[in-house]
Amino acid sequence: MMDVAKRNNVKITGQGKTAIIFGHGFGCDQLVWNEVIDQFKNDYKVITFDYVGSGQSDKTAYSQERYSDLYGYKQDLLDVCDSLEDDSFIFVGHSVSSMIGMLASIERPELFSKLVMIGPSPHYLNEPGYQGGFDKSDINELLDMMEVNYKEWAKYLAPVVMSNEDRPELAENFEQLLCSNDPKIARQFAEVTFTSDVRSELSKLTVPTLIMQTQFDAIAPLEVGQYVHDHIADSRLVIMKAMGHNPHISDAAETAAVIKEYLAG
């Protein structure tokens, strides 16, 4: 248990009885939740962690084989849950972490009372009858750019992800966060994320789920959020006022308020 706490840099704060665990997305770490979790510490036991290879996790534990698909990250989440004393969790996942949480809850539904998905996407590629947001050539270009010049890739991607042109400091800060990653690990995580396809798993989810979608998201468009909602039986879709793929960073107050309203209901 101590190994998992160290491996995944598990942090526990708050003073409530109900446990709520926050999972970060690709290119990020648990620090992106700082402003959001402040709103939950009075009423919940708050757990944050880093997936292996991200943030302050033990990067010596990283294995290309284990993390060659989303199921390796799913196991990270289950390991973190099993290392704690709680019987049940609310899981809040951003972006690809939404799908990681879904896979974990399908395998162990008794572990999760509710799921919250922020900007989820089960598949990022456009296909006949499905608009994921990217053509295959877009993804290949992005992955190639990561290999050729990682810092230029980060500089290009950050403003696209944040989509708050009137607040350039958000893109600048996110660019720094992306640059703090190990480029080789980030390259593999990016490929795993953007080539994943777990659409067939959506209908297997039995845990009540909130889907949070911003007005404009260049990474996971509104059509994708609607698709996820349509394919998860017990789900609620909320369109936020926020813009961009990272509302928990750009609009932490609204993000926390939407989650709280759902949990209260």
Steps between C-alpha positions, in 0.01 A plus 500: 500500500784737582655415164186616318487819706856579397476367146194709418580793732166459678386801706209501744338819630158612621290397794185335369399135519421459130812444288536688171796424276621724217681363193700730274514483121782457249797735541388607848542405864292523814590866559251605231224423752627735773238773460216252453574277798509799733121507454463139620734475799239602759253229400701219342810291544694620195750273322730606218773299329727489197485225241837326468718707268328828590567765763687382807421131448781246521611500137720194556168311524413597142480213255435541128320168503267573793415848375458404135122543535244654735475182705840560661376839621173339608703268721679801652162639607385166643831459684461844655143420610605164646784664693251718689264412785184614323238260363356736240612801298365782289737528207558824310700451181617754248531415129657154451471445876123493452540188288754354743245547778231340285715191438578474872132528596395240243749256651422592862159673511476456876796738544329802348175671603515771233720607210564853377645536150648833392558529124485123438565329169477128432663545156677803355500401133237590243331201341190454284208583727724620784670836546784463749661830409821384328597335174766230522746729321447761776596249770802375304618859453460573869694187600775574247531855632544365853796292380665769290462800733316437825513862618360633173222242525416624851504862381261412217263282703459710817289783352292249300419307817430803719295700243494815713664754269421791731700330778834408336654421838289182511664368182844606623455315829364191327793504259737492798306208645528305175873574484549359851420150371750239388471532117525125432237409757276786387534383137378150590219632722391726214490210256306285748255785559438616145483154340280343768150380417281397791164589347383140541552528878266795558184289512656273767525784751243467779624773735307834499706742291525876453643616167636855500553667165620854432345722234803452276755220531754446219604162645162346588227682304141536615393219264727263693355600835152440360611161366631398844175615661290309245690176565516506882159408638509678835671822395441873510658748256575855615620767257719743693554871441874432494705471182781261412602150597620584853214670688639372831797730434334795323170498689554311824208665680244397236653152478469447874148645508373268224650195672359600838151556358505154341623328816241681712223383270 
